[in-house]
XYZ file of C-alpha atoms in Angstrom:
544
model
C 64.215 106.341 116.869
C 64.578 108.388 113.650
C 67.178 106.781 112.062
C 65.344 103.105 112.391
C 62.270 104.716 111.568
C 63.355 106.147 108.365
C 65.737 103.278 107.567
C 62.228 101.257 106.952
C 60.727 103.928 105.056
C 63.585 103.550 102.284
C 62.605 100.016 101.088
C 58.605 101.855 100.757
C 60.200 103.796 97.287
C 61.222 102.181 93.935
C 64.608 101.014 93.764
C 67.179 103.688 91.875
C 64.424 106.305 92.662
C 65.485 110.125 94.072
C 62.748 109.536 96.538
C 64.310 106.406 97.492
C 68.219 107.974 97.880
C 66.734 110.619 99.951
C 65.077 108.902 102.592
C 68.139 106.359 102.973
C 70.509 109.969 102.962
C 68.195 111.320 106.030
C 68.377 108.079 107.739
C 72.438 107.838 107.503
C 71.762 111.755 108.778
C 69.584 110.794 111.804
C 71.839 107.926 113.251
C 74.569 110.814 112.819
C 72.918 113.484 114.427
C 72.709 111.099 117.644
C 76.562 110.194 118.251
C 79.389 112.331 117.985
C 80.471 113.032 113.550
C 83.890 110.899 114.237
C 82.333 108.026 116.195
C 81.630 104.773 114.626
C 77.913 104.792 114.171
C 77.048 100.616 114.583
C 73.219 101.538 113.921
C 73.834 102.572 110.165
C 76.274 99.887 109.183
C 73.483 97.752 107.978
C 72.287 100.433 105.827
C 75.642 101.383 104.535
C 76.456 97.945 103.689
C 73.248 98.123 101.643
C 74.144 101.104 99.845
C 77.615 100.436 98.975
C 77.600 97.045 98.315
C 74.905 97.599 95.626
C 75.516 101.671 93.899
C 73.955 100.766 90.729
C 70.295 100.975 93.082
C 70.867 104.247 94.131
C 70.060 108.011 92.782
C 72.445 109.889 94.890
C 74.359 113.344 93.726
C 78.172 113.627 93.979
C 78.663 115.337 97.196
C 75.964 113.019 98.562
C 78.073 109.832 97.546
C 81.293 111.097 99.090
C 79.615 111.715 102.270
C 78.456 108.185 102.304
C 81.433 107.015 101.083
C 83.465 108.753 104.434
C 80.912 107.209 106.389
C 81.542 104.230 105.175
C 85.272 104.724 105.534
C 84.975 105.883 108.885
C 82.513 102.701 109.880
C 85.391 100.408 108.625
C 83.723 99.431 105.910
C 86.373 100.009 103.346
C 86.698 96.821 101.366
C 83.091 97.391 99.936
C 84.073 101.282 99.330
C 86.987 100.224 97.508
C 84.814 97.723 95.384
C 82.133 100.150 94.745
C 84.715 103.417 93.285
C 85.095 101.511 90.351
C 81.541 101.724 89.417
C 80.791 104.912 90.742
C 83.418 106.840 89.157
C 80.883 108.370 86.892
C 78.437 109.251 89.131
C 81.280 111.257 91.163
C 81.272 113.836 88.481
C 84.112 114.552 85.831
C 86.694 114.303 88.650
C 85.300 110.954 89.573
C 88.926 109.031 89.444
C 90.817 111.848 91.462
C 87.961 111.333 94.111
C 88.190 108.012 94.063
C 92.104 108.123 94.776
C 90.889 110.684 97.493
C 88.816 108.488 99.385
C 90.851 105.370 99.160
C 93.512 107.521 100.752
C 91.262 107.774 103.390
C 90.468 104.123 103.384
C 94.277 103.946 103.936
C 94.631 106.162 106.428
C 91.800 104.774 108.535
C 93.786 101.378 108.190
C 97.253 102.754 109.594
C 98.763 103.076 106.283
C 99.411 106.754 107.335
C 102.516 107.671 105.072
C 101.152 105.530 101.572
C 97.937 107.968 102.268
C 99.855 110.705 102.956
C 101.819 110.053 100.038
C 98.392 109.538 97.673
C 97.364 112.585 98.999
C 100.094 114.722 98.257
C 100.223 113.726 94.944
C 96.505 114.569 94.465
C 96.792 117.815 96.187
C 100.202 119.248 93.432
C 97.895 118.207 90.508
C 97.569 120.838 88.310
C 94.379 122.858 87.656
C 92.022 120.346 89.569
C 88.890 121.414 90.684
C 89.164 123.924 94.336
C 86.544 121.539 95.633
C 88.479 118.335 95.051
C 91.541 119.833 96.385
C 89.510 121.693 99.574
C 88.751 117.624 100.516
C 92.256 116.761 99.489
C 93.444 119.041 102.183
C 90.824 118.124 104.978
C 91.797 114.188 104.717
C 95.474 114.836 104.603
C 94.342 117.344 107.526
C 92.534 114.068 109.421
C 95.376 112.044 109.260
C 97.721 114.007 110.160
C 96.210 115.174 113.298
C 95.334 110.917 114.016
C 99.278 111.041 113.577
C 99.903 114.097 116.515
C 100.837 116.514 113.915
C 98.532 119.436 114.771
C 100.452 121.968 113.122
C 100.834 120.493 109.713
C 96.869 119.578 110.176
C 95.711 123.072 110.918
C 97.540 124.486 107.507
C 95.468 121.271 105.857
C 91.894 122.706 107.809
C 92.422 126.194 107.106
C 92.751 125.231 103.250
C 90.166 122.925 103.356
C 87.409 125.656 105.439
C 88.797 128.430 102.503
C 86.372 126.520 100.269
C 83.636 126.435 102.494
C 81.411 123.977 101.082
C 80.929 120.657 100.268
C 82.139 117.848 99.489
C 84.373 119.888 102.454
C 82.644 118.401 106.062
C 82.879 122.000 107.226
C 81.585 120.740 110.717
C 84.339 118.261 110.983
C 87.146 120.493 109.881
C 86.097 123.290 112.017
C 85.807 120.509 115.334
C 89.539 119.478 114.334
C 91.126 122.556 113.656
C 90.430 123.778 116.797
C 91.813 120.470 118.976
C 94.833 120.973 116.709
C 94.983 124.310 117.247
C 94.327 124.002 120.601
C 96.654 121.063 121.181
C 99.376 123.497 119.259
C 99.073 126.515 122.145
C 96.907 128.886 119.422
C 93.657 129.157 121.770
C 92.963 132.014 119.716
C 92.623 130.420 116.601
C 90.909 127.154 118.844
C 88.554 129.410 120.359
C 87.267 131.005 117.194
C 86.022 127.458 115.968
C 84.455 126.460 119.210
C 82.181 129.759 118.636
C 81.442 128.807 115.501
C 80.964 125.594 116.622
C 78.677 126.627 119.161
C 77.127 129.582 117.263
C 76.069 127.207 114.835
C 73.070 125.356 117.454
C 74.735 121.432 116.168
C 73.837 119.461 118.221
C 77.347 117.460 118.731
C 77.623 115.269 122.470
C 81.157 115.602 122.766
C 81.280 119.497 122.231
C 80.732 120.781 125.418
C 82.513 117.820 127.102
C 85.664 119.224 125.110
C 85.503 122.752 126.096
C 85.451 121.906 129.398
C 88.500 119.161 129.243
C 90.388 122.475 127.338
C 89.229 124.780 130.005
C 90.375 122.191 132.596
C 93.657 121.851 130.997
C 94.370 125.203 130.854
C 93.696 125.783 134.753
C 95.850 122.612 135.568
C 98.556 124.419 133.997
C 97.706 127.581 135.593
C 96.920 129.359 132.846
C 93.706 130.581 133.836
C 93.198 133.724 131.678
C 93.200 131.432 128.795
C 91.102 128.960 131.145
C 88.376 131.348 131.485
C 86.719 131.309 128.120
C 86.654 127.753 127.352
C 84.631 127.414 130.471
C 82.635 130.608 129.591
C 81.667 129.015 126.550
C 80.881 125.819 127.768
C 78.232 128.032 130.519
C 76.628 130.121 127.613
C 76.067 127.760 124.970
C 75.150 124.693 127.103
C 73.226 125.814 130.323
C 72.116 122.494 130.400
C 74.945 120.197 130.316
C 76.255 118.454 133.500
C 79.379 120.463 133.584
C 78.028 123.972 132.882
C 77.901 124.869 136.889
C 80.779 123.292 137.337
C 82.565 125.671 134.264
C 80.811 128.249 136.139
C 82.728 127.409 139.127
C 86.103 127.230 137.621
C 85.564 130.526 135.664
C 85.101 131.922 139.408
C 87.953 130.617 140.447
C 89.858 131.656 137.633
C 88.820 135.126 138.039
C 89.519 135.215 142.115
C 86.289 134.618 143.804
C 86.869 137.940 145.750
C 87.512 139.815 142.748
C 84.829 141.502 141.404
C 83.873 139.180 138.414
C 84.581 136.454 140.769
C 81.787 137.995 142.804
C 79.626 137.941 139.357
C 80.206 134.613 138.644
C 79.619 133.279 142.436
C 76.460 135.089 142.425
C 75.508 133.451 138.696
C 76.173 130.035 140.211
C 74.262 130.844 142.620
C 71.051 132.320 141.100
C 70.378 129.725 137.976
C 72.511 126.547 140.103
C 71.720 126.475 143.657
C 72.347 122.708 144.145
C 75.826 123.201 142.574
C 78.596 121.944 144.917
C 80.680 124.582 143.808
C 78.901 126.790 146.077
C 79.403 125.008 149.204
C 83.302 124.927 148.058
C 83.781 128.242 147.253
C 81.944 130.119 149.348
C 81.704 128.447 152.806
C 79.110 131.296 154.031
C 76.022 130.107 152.034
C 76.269 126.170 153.370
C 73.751 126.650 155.271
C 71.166 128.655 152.579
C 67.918 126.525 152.123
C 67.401 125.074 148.602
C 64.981 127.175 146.972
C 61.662 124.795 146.236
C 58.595 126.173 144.503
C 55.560 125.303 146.098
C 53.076 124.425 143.406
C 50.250 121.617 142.358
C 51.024 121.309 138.297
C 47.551 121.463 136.484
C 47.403 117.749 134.593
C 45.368 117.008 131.729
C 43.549 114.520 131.847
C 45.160 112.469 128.794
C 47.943 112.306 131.108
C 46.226 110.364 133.553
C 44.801 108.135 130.688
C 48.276 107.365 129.556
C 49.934 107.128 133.005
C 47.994 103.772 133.363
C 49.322 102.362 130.784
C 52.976 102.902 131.516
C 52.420 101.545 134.892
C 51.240 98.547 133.168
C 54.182 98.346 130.563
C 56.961 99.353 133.330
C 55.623 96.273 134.966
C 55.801 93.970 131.816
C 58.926 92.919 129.805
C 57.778 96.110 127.158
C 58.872 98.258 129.765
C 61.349 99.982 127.323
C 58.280 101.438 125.049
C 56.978 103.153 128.259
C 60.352 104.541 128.814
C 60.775 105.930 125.126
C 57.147 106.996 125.535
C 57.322 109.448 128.386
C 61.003 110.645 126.973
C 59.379 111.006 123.641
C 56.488 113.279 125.484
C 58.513 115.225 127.606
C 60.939 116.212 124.905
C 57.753 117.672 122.420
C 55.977 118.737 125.871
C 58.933 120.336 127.665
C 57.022 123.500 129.709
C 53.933 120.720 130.779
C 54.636 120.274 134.273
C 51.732 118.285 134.752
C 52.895 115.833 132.663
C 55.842 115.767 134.297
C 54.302 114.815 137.496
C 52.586 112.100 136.268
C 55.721 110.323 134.599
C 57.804 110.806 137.990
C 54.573 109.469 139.963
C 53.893 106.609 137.524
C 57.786 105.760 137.923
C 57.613 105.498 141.413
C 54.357 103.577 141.699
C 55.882 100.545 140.310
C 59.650 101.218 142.260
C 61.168 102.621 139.064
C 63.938 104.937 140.907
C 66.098 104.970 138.353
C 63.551 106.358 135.535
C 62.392 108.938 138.386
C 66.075 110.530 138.388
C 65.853 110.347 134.588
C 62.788 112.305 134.771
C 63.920 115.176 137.039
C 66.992 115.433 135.365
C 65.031 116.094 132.216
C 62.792 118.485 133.995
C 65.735 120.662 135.047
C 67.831 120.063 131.990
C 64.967 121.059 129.964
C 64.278 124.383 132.072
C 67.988 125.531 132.155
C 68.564 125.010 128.395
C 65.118 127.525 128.160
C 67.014 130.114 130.195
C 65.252 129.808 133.439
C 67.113 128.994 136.492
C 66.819 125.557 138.549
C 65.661 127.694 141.601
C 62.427 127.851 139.573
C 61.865 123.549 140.347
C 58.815 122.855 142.462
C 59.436 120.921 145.335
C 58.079 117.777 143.503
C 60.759 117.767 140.758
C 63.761 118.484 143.531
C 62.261 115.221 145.414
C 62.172 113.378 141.563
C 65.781 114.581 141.235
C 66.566 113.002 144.606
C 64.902 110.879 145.228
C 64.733 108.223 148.831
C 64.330 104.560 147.316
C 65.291 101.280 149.962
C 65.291 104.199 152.595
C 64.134 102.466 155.612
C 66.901 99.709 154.588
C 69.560 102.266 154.499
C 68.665 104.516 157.704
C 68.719 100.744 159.596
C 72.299 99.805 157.945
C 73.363 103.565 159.002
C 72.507 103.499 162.355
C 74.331 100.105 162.757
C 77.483 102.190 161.979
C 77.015 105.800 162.336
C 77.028 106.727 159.082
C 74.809 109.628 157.714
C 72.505 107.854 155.448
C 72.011 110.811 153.162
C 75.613 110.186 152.670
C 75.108 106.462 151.640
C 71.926 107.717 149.594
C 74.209 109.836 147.542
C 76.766 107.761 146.985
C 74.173 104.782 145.623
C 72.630 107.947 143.326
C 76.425 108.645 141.197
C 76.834 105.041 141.497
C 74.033 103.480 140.172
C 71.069 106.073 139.622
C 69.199 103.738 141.608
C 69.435 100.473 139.045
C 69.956 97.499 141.579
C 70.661 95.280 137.970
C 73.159 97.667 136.654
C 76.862 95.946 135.942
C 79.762 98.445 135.145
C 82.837 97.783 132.462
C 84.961 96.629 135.747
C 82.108 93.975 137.032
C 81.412 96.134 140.239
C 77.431 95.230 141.022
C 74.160 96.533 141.883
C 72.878 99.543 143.867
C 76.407 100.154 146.037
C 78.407 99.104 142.605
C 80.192 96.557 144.611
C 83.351 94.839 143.057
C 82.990 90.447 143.991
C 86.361 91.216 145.542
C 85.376 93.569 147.457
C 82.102 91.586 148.461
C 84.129 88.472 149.153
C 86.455 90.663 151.584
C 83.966 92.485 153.054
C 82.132 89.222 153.814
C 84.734 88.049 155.821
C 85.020 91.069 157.935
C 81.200 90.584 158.706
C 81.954 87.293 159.993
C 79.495 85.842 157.324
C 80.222 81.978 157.105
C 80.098 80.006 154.029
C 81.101 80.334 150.516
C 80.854 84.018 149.243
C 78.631 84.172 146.131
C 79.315 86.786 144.028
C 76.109 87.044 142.616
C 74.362 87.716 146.207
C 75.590 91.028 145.497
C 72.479 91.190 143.376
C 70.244 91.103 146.281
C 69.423 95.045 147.377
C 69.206 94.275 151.028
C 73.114 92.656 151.061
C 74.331 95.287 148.263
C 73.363 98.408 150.685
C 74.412 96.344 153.853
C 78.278 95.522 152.387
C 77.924 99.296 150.836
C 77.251 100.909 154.387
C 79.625 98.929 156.158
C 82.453 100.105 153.326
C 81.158 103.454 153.769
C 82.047 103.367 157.637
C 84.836 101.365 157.138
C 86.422 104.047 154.548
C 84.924 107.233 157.147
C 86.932 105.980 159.854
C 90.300 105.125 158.090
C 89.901 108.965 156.713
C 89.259 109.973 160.716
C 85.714 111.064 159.494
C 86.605 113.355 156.912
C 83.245 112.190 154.383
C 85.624 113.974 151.418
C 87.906 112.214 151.365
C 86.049 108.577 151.816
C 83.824 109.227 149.083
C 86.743 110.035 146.788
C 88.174 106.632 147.876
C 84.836 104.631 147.209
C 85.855 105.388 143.933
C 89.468 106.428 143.703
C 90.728 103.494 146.223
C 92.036 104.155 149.750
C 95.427 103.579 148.523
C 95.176 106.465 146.229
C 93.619 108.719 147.848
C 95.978 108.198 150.894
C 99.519 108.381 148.700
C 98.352 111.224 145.726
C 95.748 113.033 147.935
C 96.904 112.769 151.877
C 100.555 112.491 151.212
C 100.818 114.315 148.010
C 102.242 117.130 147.023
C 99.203 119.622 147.823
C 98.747 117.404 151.388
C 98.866 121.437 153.124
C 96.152 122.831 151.064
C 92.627 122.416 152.083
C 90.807 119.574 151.849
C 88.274 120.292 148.943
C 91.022 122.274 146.951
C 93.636 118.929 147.764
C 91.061 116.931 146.733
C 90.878 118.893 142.764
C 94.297 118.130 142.167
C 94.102 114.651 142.875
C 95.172 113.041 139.401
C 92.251 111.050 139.132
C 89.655 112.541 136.260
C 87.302 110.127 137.179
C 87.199 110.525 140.862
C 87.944 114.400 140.732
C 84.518 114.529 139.233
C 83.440 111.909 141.506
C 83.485 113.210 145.261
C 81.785 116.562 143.561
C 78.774 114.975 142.737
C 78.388 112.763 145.425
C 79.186 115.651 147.796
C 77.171 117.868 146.030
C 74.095 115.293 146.292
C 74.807 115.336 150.094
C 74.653 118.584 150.517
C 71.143 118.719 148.841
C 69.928 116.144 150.240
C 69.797 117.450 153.735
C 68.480 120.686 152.599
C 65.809 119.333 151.034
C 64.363 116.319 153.762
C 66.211 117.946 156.824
C-alpha cells in the first residue's frame, strides 16, 4: 500500500517544504503506478483535493504542478483546478497564463465542452513564438480530445507533435499509449505497432497494456487479417509471459501462421514447452490430449521463519483481520519470488483454515511469478499444480455428480472461472456464491427440483444448495447440448438461447465445434468456455 503509506508520510514534513512536495508527488505517483494512467484514480482524490484546494502550502516545480493539475483534471476535480490557476500562475513559470488556458481547456474537454476546448486550444497552439514545450502539451490535449471525439487521424498529427518534444510537461507515456489506439483504430499498424514496442520496451508497468495488444491482435484475426494479427499477439507473448492471455496470443499467432506450417509448428511446440496446461493445445493439436501434465516431484526446503509466521496467518485468516494476512503473504511472495518453501507454507496455511480462494491466488502467483522469470510452467512441482487447482466441497460435488452423471471435474472447473472458490462472492449482475447462481435462476431451478415452499434467494448462500442447483444446471444444460460439455459450458455463461441461435444455428454452425465456438460474438463467453475447458482438461490429468 505505497500510495497510503506515503500519503501519511507527507503531513511528517513542514508545510511549503521541498521535502514535503516530494513525498505528496511520489504518493500521487504510487496510486498511479497501480491503475491504468487514464483511469480515475479514487485513492488519490483526497490528496489532490488537499493539494489543490490549498497551492500556497506547496513547493512544487512547474512541470510537477501541471502533472497534478491533469490529474486533477482527469479525477474530475476541475472546479478546484480552475480556482487554484489563478494563484498559481506564477509558480507555472513565465508562460504561467498560456498554461493555465491550456489546462482549463482540458478541464473543458473532460466536461464535454469538446469544440469551446478545441477552440481554446487552437488559439493557444497559432500563438506566436511560445515556448516548444507549451505548444508540445498544446498539441497532446487537443490530441486527447480529439481521439475522446473518434477523430484518430486528426489526434495522431496532435501526438506526433506533441512526442517531437519529447519531454515534459509532454506525458510521453500517455501520448505514445494514444497514438498508437489512434493509429491503430486509423488502419496504420505500422505506426501503432512502433508505440506498443516502445511501450513495452520501456518495462511500465501499465494493466491495460497487454490486455490491448491482445484485443488489437484479436481484431485483426476477426477480420482475417492475420499477417497484421500476428505481431500484436507476438508482442503481447514476449513482453508479458505472464499475463493470462500470453498462451492464448501464443495460440492465435499459431493459428495465424497455419499450425502445419512451419512457424506454426514453432509456435505449437512454444505453447507447448513453457504452457502445457494451455487449452490451446488440446484445440489445436488434437494428438497431444492425452500427454500427462508435466509435475515436478520435489519437497521445497522451508525456513523456519516461515513456519513461525504461518501460525499467525492461520490465526488472522480465521479472525475479521484476515485481510493483513492476505497482504502479508502477497507482500512476501512478491520480495521472495524464487522461495518455494515459502510458497508451500502460504498454500498449506490457506487450506488449513478452508481458504480456497487465497490457495488459487497463491498458485497463480507461483506460476505467474516463474513465467515472467523466463522459466516455463512445466517447471511447477506437483504441489503448486494441486494449489492452482485445487478440490474444495469435493465430496459434495462428486455426490451431486453422480446424482446426474455429470463429470465432477467438469462442475469443479466451472465453480473455479466462476468464483475462484469464494462461496460469498456477488457479481455486478447479482448471480451468487460458489456456482454464481442468478435468484432467477435459483427460483426456477427450485421448482424443477420439486422443492416446496417459498424460494429464498439468499439460500443460494448456503454451499451445499449453491453446488446442488449448479450441478443440476450443469446436467440440465449437457443434455439440451446432447452432451457436447463445449458447448454447455459456453451457455452457463453465454445463455442457452445464445449459444443455440449465434453458435448452433449460426453462420459457422458447419465448422467444428471448438473453432464454431471462437466466433461466437460473445467476448465474454469466447474467453469463457476456454478457461473452463482448459481447467477440465487439467484437472483430469492431474487427479486421474
Amino acid at each position: 500500500q505505497r500510495g497510503r503509506a506515503l500519503e501519511a508520510l507527507v503531513d511528517l514534513y513542514p508545510a511549503a517544504s521541498r521535502d514535503r512536495s516530494v513525498a505528496a508527488l511520489q504518493a500521487l505517483r504510487a496510486y498511479r503506478s497501480e491503475t491504468a494512467f487514464y483511469q480515475n484514480m479514487d485513492e488519490s482524490a483526497n490528496l489532490l483535493k488537499t493539494i489543490v484546494g490549498s497551492p500556497a502550502g506547496w513547493a512544487f516545480t512547474p512541470d510537477e504542478w501541471i502533472e497534478i493539475l491533469r490529474t486533477a483534471n482527469r479525477e474530475k476535480l476541475g472546479t478546484l483546478v480552475e480556482k487554484a490557476l489563478p494563484s498559481l500562475r506564477a509558480s507555472l513559470g513565465r508562460h504561467g497564463g498560456v498554461l493555465g488556458m491550456i489546462l482549463q481547456a482540458e478541464m473543458l474537454g473532460l466536461s464535454g465542452q469538446r469544440d469551446r476546448a478545441l477552440s481554446l486550444l487552437n488559439g493557444v497552439m497559432t500563438t506566436p513564438g511560445l515556448d516548444e514545450s507549451v505548444q508540445g502539451l498544446a498539441y497532446q490535449i487537443h490530441g486527447d480530445i480529439l481521439s475522446a471525439a473518434s477523430r484518430h487521424e486528426q489526434a495522431m498529427a496532435d501526438f506526433q507533435h506533441a512526442l517531437a518534444w519529447g519531454k515534459p510537461p509532454v506525458d510521453l507515456l500517455a501520448a505514445r499509449y494514444r497514438l498508437m489506439r489512434s493509429a491503430f483504430s486509423c488502419g496504420q499498424d505500422q505506426t501503432a505497432l512502433a508505440m506498443a514496442e516502445a511501450l513495452c520496451g520501456d518495462g511500465v508497468k501499465l494493466s491495460l497494456l497487454p490486455v490491448h495488444l491482445y484485443e488489437m491482435g484479436l481484431d485483426r484475426f476477426d477480420h482475417g487479417r492475420n499477417v497484421l494479427a500476428t505481431p500484436w499477439f507476438m508482442l503481447l507473448a514476449r513482453y508479458f509471459p505472464g499475463h493470462h492471455r500470453a498462451d492464448d496470443a501464443l495460440g492465435y499467432a499459431a493459428v495465424c501462421a497455419g499450425t502445419t506450417s512451419p512457424e506454426g509448428k514453432h509456435l505449437l511446440e512454444l505453447l507447448e514447452t513453457t504452457y502445457p496446461h494451455s487449452f490451446f493445445i488440446y484445440w489445436l493439436n488434437p494428438e497431444r490430449r492425452q500427454i500427462p501434465l508435466p509435475q515436478a516431484k520435489s519437497a521445497p526446503v522451508i525456513d523456519r521463519k516461515w513456519k513461525h509466521r504461518s501460525a499467525a496467518w492461520i490465526a488472522l485468516l480465521k479472525s475479521p483481520f484476515d485481510g493483513i494476512a492476505r497482504e502479508e503473504i502477497r507482500k512476501l511472495l512478491a520480495d521472495h519470488p524464487d522461495d518455494q518453501g515459502l510458497f508451500k507454507v502460504a498454500i498449506d496455511s490457506a487450506e488449513a483454515v478452508g481458504e480456497h480462494n487465497l490457495t488459487v491466488a497463491i498458485g497463480e502467483i507461483m506460476m505467474r511469478t516463474m513465467l515472467e522469470n523466463g522459466k516455463s510452467a512445466a517447471l511447477l512441482p506437483d504441489w503448486a499444480w494441486r494449489a492452482h487447482y485445487p478440490r474444495p466441497w469435493w465430496a459434495r460435488i462428486q455426490g451431486e455428480s453422480k446424482k446426474y452423471g455429470v463429470d465432477p471435474y467438469w462442475v469443479i472447473s466451472i465453480m473455479r472461472e466462476e468464483s475462484h472458490f469464494n462461496p460469498t462472492i456477488l457479481s455486478r449482475s447479482n448471480a451468487h456464491g460458489l456456482m454464481q447462481i442468478l435468484p432467477s435462476t435459483g427460483k426456477w431451478i427450485a421448482g424443477k427440483l420439486g422443492i416446496k415452499g417459498k424460494f429464498v434467494a439468499d439460500s443460494l448462500w448456503n454451499p451445499d444448495r449453491n453446488i446442488a442447483f449448479g450441478v443440476w444446471y450443469l446436467g440440465y444444460l449437457r443434455d439440451l447440448f446432447n452432451g457436447d460439455l463445449f458447448l454447455a459450458a459456453a451457455s452457463y455463461n453465454g445463455g442457452q438461447g445464445n449459444i443455440s441461435r449465434k453458435v448452433e444455428q449460426g453462420p459457422f454452425a458447419q465448422l467444428p465445434v471448438l473453432t464454431r465456438l471462437d466466433r461466437v460474438p460473445l467476448p465474454e463467453t469466447r474467453d469463457y468456455y476456454k478457461k473452463v475447458m482448459g481447467s477440465w482438461w487439467n484437472y483430469t490429468r492431474i487427479y486421474h
